[in-house]
XYZ file of C-alpha atoms in Angstrom:
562
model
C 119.905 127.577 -15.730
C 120.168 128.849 -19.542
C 117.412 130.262 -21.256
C 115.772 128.185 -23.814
C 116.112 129.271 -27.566
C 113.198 129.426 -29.909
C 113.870 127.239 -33.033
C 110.214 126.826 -34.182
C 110.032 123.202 -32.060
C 108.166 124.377 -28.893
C 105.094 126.439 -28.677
C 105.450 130.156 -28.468
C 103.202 130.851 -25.199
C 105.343 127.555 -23.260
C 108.415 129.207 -24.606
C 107.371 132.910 -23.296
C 106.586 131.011 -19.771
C 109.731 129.352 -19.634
C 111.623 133.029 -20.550
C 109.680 134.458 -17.670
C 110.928 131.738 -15.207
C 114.022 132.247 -16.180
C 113.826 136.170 -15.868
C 112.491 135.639 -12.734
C 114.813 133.824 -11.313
C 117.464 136.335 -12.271
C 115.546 139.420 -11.286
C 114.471 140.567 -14.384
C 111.103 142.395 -13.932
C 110.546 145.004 -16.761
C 108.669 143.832 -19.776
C 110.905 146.259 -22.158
C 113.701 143.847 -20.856
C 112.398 140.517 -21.106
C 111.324 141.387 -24.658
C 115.057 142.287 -25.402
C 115.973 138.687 -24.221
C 113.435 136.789 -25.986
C 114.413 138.769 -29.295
C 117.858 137.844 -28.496
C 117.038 134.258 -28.184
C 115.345 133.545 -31.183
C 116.724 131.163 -33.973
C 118.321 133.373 -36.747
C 116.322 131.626 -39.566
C 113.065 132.674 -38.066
C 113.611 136.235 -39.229
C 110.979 138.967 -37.373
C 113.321 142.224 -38.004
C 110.041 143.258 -40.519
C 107.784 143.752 -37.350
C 107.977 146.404 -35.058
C 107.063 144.379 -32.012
C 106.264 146.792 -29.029
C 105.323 144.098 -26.278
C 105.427 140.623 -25.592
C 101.754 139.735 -27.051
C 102.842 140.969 -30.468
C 105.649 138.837 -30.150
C 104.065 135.526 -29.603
C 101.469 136.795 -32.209
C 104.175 137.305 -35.058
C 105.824 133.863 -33.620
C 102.412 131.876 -34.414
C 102.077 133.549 -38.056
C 105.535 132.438 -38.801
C 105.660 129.425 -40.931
C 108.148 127.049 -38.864
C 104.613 127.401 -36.221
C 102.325 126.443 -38.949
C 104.854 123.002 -39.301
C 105.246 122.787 -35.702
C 101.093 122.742 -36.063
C 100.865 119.838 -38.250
C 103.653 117.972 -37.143
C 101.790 117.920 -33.201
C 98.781 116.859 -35.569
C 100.381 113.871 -36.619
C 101.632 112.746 -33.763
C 98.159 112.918 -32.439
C 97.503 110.587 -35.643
C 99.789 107.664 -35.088
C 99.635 107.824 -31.198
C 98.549 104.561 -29.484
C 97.274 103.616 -26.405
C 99.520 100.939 -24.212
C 97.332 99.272 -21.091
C 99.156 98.857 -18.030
C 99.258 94.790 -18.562
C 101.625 95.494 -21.848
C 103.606 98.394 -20.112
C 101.768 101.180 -20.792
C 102.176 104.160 -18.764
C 98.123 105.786 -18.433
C 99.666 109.159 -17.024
C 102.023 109.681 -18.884
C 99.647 108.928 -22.216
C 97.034 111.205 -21.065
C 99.707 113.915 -20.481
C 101.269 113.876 -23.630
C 98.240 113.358 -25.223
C 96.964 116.706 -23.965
C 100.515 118.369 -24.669
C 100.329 117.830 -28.227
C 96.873 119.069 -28.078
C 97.706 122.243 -26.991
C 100.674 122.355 -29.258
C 98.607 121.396 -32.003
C 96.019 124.490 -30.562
C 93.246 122.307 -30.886
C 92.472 121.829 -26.989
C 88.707 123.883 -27.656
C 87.630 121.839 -30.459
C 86.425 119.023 -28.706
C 85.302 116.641 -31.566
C 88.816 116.661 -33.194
C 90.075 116.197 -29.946
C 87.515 113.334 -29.742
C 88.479 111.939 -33.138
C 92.095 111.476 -32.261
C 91.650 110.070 -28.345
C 89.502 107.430 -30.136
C 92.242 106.573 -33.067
C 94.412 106.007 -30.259
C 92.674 102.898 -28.941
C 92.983 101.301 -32.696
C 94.626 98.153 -31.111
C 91.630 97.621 -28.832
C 88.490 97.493 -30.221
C 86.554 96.976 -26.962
C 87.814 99.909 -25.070
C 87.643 102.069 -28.675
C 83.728 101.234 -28.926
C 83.178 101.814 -24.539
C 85.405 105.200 -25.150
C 83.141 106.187 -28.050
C 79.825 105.662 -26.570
C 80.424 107.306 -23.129
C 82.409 110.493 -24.515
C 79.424 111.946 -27.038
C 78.467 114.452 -24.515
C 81.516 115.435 -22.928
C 82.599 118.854 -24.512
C 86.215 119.478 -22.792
C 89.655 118.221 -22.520
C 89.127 117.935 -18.395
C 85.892 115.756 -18.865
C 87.604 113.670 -21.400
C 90.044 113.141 -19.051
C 87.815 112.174 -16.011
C 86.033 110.017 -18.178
C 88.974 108.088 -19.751
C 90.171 107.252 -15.795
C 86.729 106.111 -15.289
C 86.672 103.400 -18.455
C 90.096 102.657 -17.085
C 89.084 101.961 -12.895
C 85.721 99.922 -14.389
C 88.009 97.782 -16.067
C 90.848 97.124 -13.777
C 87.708 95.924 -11.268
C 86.145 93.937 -13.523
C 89.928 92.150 -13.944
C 89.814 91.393 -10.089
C 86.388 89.998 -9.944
C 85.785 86.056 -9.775
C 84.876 85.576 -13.271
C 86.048 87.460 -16.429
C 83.605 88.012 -19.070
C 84.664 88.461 -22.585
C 81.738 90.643 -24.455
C 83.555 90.877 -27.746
C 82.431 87.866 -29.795
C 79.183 86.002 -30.105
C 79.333 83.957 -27.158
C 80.108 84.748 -23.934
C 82.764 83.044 -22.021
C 83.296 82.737 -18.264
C 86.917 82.021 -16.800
C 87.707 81.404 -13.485
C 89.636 84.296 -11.646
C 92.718 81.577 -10.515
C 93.599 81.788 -14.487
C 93.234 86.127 -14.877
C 96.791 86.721 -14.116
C 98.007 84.451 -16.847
C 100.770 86.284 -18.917
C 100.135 86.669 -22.683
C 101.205 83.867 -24.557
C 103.406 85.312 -27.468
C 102.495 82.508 -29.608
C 98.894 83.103 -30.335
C 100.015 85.058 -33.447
C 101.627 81.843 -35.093
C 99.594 79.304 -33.807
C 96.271 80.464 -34.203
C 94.421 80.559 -37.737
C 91.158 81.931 -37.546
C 90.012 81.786 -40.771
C 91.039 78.150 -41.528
C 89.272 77.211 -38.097
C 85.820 78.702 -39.769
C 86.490 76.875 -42.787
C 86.985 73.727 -41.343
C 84.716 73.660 -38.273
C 81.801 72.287 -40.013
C 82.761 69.886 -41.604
C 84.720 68.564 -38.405
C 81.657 68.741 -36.715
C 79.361 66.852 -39.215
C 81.995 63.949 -38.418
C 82.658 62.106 -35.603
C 85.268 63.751 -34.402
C 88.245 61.439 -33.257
C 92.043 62.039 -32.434
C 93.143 61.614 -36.082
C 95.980 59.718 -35.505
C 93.860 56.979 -33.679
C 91.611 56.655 -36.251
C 94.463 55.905 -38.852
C 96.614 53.319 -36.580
C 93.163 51.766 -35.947
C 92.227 51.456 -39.675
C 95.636 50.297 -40.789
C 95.344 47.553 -37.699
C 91.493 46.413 -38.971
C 91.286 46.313 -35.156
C 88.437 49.217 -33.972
C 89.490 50.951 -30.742
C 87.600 50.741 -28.230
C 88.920 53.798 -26.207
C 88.350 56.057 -29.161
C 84.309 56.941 -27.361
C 86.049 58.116 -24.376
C 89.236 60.230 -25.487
C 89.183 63.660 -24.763
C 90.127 65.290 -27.854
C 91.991 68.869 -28.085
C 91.681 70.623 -31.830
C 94.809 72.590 -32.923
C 94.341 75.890 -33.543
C 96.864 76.170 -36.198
C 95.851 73.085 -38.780
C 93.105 72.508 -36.950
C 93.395 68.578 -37.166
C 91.894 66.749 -33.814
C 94.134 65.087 -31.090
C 94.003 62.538 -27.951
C 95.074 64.195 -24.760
C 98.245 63.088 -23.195
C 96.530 61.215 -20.530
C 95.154 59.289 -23.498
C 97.962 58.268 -26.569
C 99.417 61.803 -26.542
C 99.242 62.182 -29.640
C 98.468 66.210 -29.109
C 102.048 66.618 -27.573
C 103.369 64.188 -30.807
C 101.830 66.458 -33.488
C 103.126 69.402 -31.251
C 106.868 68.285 -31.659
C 106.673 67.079 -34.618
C 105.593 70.718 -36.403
C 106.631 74.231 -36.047
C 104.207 76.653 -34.837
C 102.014 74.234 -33.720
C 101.656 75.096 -30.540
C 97.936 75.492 -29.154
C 95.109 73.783 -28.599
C 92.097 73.963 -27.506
C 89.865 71.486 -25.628
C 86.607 70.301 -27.560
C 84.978 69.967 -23.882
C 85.685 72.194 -22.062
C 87.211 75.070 -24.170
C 90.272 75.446 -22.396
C 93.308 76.361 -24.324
C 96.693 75.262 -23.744
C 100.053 76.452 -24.810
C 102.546 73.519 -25.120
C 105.795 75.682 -25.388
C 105.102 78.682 -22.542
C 102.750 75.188 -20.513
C 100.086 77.036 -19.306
C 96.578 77.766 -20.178
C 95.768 80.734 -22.115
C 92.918 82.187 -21.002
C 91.405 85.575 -22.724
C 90.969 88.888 -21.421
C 89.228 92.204 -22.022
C 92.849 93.360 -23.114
C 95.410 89.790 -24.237
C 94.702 86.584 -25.758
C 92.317 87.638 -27.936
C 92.692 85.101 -30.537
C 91.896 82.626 -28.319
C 88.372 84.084 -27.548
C 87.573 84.060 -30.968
C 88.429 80.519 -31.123
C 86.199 79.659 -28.705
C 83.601 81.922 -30.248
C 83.786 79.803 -33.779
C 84.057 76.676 -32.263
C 81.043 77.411 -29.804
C 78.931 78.485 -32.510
C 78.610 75.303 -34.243
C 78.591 73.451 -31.230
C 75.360 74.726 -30.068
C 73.457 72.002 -31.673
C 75.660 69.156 -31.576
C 73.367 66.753 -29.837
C 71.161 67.211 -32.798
C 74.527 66.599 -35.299
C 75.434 62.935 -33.506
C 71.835 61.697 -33.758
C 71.727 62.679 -37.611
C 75.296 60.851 -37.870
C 74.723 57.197 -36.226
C 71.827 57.275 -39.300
C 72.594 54.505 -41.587
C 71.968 55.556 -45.080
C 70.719 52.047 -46.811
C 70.827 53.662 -50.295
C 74.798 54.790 -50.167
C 75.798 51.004 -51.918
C 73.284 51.445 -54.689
C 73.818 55.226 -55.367
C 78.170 56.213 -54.832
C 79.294 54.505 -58.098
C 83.150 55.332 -57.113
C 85.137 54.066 -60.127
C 82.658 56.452 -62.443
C 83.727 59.233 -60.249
C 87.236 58.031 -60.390
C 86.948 57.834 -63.549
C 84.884 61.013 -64.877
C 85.136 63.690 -61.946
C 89.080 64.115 -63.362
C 87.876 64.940 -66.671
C 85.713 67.789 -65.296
C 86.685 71.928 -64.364
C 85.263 72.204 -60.863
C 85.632 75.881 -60.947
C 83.448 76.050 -64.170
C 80.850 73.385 -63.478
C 77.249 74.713 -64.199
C 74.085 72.397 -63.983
C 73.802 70.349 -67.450
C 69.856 70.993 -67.598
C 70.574 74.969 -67.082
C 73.431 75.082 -69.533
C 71.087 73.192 -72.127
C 68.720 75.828 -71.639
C 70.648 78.366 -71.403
C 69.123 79.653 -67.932
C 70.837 83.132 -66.520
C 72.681 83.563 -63.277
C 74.585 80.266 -63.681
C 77.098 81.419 -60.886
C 75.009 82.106 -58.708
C 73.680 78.613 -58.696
C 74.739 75.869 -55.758
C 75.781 73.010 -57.744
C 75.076 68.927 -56.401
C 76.739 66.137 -58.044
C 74.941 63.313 -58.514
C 77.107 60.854 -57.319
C 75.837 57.218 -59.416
C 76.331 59.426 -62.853
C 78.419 62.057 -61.947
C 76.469 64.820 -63.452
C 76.181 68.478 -62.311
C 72.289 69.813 -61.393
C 71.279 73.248 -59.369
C 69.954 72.921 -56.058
C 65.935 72.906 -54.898
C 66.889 76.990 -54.360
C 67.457 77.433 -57.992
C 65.544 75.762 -60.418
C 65.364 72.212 -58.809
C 67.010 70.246 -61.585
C 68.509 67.785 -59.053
C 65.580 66.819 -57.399
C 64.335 66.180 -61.164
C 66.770 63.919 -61.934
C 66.670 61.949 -58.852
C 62.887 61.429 -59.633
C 63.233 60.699 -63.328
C 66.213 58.008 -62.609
C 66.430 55.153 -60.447
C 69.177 54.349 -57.658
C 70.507 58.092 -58.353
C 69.228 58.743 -54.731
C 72.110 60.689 -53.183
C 74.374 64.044 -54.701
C 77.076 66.065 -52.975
C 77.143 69.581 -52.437
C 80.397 70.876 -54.489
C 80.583 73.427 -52.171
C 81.043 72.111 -48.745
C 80.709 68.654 -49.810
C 77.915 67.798 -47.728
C 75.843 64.801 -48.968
C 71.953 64.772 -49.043
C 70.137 61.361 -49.959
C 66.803 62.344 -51.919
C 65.060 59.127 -50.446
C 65.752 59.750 -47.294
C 65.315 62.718 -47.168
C 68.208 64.187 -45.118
C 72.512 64.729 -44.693
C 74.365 61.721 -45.340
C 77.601 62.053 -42.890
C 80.534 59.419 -42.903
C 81.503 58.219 -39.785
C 83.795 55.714 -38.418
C 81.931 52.544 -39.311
C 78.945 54.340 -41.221
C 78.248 55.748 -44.687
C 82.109 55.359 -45.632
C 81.637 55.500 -49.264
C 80.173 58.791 -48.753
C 83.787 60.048 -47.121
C 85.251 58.167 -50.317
C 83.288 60.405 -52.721
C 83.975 63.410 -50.698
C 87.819 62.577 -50.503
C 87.667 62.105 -54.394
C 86.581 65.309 -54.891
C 88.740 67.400 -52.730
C 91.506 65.314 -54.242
C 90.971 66.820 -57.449
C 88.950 70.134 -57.259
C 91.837 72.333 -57.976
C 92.966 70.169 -61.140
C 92.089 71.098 -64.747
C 91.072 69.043 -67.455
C 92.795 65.385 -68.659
C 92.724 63.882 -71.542
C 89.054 62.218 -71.984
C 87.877 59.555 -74.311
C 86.899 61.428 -77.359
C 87.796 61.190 -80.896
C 90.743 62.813 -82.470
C 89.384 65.170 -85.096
C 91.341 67.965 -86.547
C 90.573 71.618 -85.802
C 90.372 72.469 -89.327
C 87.902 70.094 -90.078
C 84.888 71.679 -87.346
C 86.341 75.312 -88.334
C 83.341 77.077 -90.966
C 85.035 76.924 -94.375
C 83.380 79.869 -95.380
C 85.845 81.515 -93.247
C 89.067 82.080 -94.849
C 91.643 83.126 -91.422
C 91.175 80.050 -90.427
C 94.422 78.590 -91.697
C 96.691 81.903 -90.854
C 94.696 82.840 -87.841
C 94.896 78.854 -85.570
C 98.155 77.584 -84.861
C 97.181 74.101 -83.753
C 100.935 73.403 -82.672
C 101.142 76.043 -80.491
C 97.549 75.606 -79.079
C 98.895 71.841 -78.348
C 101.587 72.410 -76.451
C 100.499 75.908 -74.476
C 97.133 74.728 -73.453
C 97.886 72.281 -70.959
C 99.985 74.727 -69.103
C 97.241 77.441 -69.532
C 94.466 75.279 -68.294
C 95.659 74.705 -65.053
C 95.402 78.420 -63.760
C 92.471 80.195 -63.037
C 92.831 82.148 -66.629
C 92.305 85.299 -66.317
C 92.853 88.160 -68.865
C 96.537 88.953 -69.347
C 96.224 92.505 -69.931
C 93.533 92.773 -66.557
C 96.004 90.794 -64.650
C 98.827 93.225 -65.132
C 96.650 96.195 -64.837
C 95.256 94.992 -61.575
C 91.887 95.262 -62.876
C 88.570 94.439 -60.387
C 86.013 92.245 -60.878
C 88.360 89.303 -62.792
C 86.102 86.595 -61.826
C 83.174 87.665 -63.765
C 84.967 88.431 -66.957
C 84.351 86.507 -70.265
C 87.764 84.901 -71.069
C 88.429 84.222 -74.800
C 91.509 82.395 -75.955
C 93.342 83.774 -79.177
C 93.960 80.728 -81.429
C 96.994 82.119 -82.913
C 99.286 82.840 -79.527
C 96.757 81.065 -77.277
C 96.651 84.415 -74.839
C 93.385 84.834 -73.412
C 91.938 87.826 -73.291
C 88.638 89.988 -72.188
C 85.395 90.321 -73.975
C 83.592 93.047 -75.672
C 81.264 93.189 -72.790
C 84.474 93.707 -70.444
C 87.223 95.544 -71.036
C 87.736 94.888 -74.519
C 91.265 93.510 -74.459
C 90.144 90.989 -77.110
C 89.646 93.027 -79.519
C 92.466 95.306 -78.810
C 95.012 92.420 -79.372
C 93.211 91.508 -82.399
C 93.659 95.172 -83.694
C 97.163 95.277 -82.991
C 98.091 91.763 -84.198
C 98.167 90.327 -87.803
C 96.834 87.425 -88.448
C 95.323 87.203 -84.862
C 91.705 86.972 -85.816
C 90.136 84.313 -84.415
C 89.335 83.195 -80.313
C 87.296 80.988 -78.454
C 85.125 81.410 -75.695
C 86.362 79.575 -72.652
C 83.176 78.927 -71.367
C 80.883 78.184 -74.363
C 83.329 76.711 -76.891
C 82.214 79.222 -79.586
C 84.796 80.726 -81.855
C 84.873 84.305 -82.916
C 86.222 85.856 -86.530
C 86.944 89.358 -85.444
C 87.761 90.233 -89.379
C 84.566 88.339 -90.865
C 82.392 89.539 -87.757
C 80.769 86.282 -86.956
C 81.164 83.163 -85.378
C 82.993 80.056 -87.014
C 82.256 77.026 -84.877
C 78.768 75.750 -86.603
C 77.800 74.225 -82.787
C 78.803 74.666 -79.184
C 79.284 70.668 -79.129
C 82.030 70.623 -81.992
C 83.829 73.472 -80.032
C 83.748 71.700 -76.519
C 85.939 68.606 -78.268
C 88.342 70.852 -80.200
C 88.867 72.397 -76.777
C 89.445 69.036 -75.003
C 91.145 67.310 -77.477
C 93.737 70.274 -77.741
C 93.966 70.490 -73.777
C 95.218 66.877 -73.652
């Protein structure tokens, strides 16, 4: 056996004990002697020829003040920081994680302060949030290592029984899910990462919900025969977890398995019934635990949640809305709903007015004329116009594109042989919310002509060529200000946006960042924009506006987008 050197990578006092062992073991006894070896042993660049060290305590005392022990210090600490716990399930080793755990402790000479101690043993259960928040609540009186450590194995034991009981209860989401035991020692599926989109599952759910929800495929083999299926009523359906489009089993047309093989990543689904979840490429069920499969829990968790009063949903959908023929005029929505920004549509009667809080507003589209009004939350303009117009009975939520008939009095939901122009509408609208503004049937006039005469940058300050050909590629975006955008500058979406009629860059406001008028003060000849939202055009050299009316500046606007 050869004594260890000290290189500053080992604590002092462990590196002392080691020394003795070793003097021990050769029959070294006398202190005076041992201290000679130690000296002897110590790396050459931690330099201690300064101290006159009498004794083996000064040693280890001079050792600590040295500054490769102050990095030995903080490196321990970071391990601490980036340690994680591994269960036993993924291959985790508990002993061995609680012992280095309390090495680096000690090397880190924190092992008496018990909250930082506390602070790290709870970082190290980042990856699992339900053991993190058991850990936390059960450790706030413990005030040593040796009682964090009993307590840890307890948490542990609790859990390992609770594993091997005949139901598993997941207490993690809002719902609570039961499992039978057969299905606990399911491996984890590796494909839960890939095939399971949370967020577009809470997205979508709703909506799926507020329709009668078939095997997709069905539906569209039906529709393009003109012959209604009869076995659609009794399908069991499976929803996949990654596009979360609905499926027939394959004890039905297998069309589940189809859309399975026919798309990458793909690969679970979950049962609308029953909530099981199946993997097609491991071919088991993946049932979650307190410690895998998580995903899949908070699948079931979503879809449970707005499942709770489905009865309730089907009884409102088999209602026959008698005022959908007389109130969906589809070719004016064809026709107008193109020629309209969805992300900037206010309600006309609050824009007339010029009411505050516009964006706050929930906009409803009357769907017989196609015009914007806020909800019966905000100031009630669309229950005006339904009672100040005739057969304009029914409007659509822009939001999630839920349909509410005024006469009736409640939801308007398309179903398979119910309400379809409703899903027309809705379909219409999705088609073309993320488009921009086409050309629309309004006069050609010429920009100079609406521009005030009285102000004389007009003709230096618009470029009408450029502002031809660079709007329609401008329009299409979500414009934002160019100097914000490469500054990575918050808040973007409430900005005022106002369009420089010589370059066509759009820009800030005063009330903003002032990017506006920076440009203007560093550009010749760049003096006049226009307000994206209100049409109004801006002379930053005569200080006033040059548009004479909000009206003439809404069709320059649109006859230079198109």
């Amino acid at each position: 056996m050869k004594p260890p050197n000290y290189d500053g990578t080992i604590h002092p006092e462990e590196w002392i004990k080691q020394i003795k062992l070793f003097c021990q073991l050769k029959q070294i006894t006398t202190d005076r002697e041992i201290l000679r070896i130690c000296k002897l042993l110590i790396n050459s660049n931690i330099n201690i020829s300064q101290h006159n060290i009498k004794n083996i305590d000064e040693l280890i005392k001079v050792l600590k003040e040295n500054p490769f022990h102050t990095m030995f210090k903080n490196t321990s600490k970071r391990k601490l920081q980036y340690m994680k716990y591994i269960s036993e399930n993924d291959g985790g080793d508990i002993i061995k994680f609680t012992r280095d755990f309390c090495s680096l402790c000690c090397d880190a000479e924190i092992n008496e302060e018990i909250d930082e101690v506390k602070k790290y043993w709870k970082e190290a259960f980042s990856n699992d949030k339900s053991l993190q928040n058991e850990f936390a609540n059960k450790m706030r009186n413990i005030k040593s290592i040796d009682e964090l450590v009993k307590k840890f194995d307890e948490i542990i034991s609790e859990r390992n029984q609770i594993k091997n009981c005949s139901f598993i209860e997941v207490e993690e989401f809002p719902s609570t899910f039961f499992v039978p035991a057969v299905y606990s020692n399911n491996e984890r599926c590796i494909h839960i990462k890939d095939s399971v989109n949370i967020k577009k599952l809470e997205n979508m759910i709703l909506n799926l919900i507020c329709s009668d929800i078939k095997c997709v495929t069905c539906v569209k083999n039906s529709i393009e025969s003109k012959k209604p299926s009869s076995s659609l009523q009794s399908q069991a359906i499976w929803l996949c977890l990654a596009c979360c489009k609905p499926h027939c089993s394959r004890f039905d047309e297998g069309h589940g398995v189809e859309h399975y093989e026919e798309n990458v990543n793909h690969n679970i689904s979950i049962d609308l019934k029953k909530f099981n979840a199946w993997c097609y490429e491991c071919e088991f069920y993946v049932v979650p635990s307190l410690d895998k499969n998580q995903g899949i829990a908070q699948a079931q968790a979503v879809i449970k949640k707005y499942l709770r009063d489905v009865k309730i949903e089907r009884k409102v959908m088999e209602y026959n809305c008698e005022h959908v023929e007389e109130s969906v005029n589809i070719k004016k929505l064809k026709k107008r709903w193109p020629n309209m920004i969805p992300s900037d549509i206010n309600c006309i009667t609050c824009v007339n007015a010029n009411a505050k809080s516009l964006s706050e507003q929930t906009i409803w589209l009357c769907l017989a004329c196609c015009k914007p009004h806020c909800s019966r939350f905000d100031e009630r303009h669309g229950i005006q116009h339904y009672e100040e117009k005739v057969n304009h009975n029914i409007s659509l939520d822009l939001k999630n594109f839920k349909a509410w008939c005024y006469e009736c009095k409640r939801y308007v939901f398309p179903s398979l042989n119910k309400n379809q122009v409703i899903a027309q509408a809705q379909a219409i609208i999705q088609k073309y919310f993320r488009r921009d503004v086409e050309e629309e049937d309004t006069e050609s006039n010429s920009i100079l002509d609406l521009l005030n005469i009285s102000c004389k940058h007009v003709k230096e300050s618009v470029n009408i060529k450029k502002l031809e050909k660079k709007l329609p590629n401008l329009v299409p975006l979500n414009i934002k200000c160019t100097t914000c955008v490469n500054n990575n500058t918050k808040a973007l979406s409430k900005q005022t946006i106002w369009l420089c009629l010589t370059c066509c860059k759009p820009h800030c406001g005063r009330f903003d960042e002032k990017h506006g008028i920076q440009h203007y003060e560093e550009k010749a000849n760049h003096n006049i924009s226009l307000d994206l939202k209100t049409y109004k055009a801006w002379c930053y050299e005569c200080e006033h506006y040059v548009f004479p009316s909000i009206a003439q500046a809404r069709a320059v606007i649109q006859n230079s987008s198109s």
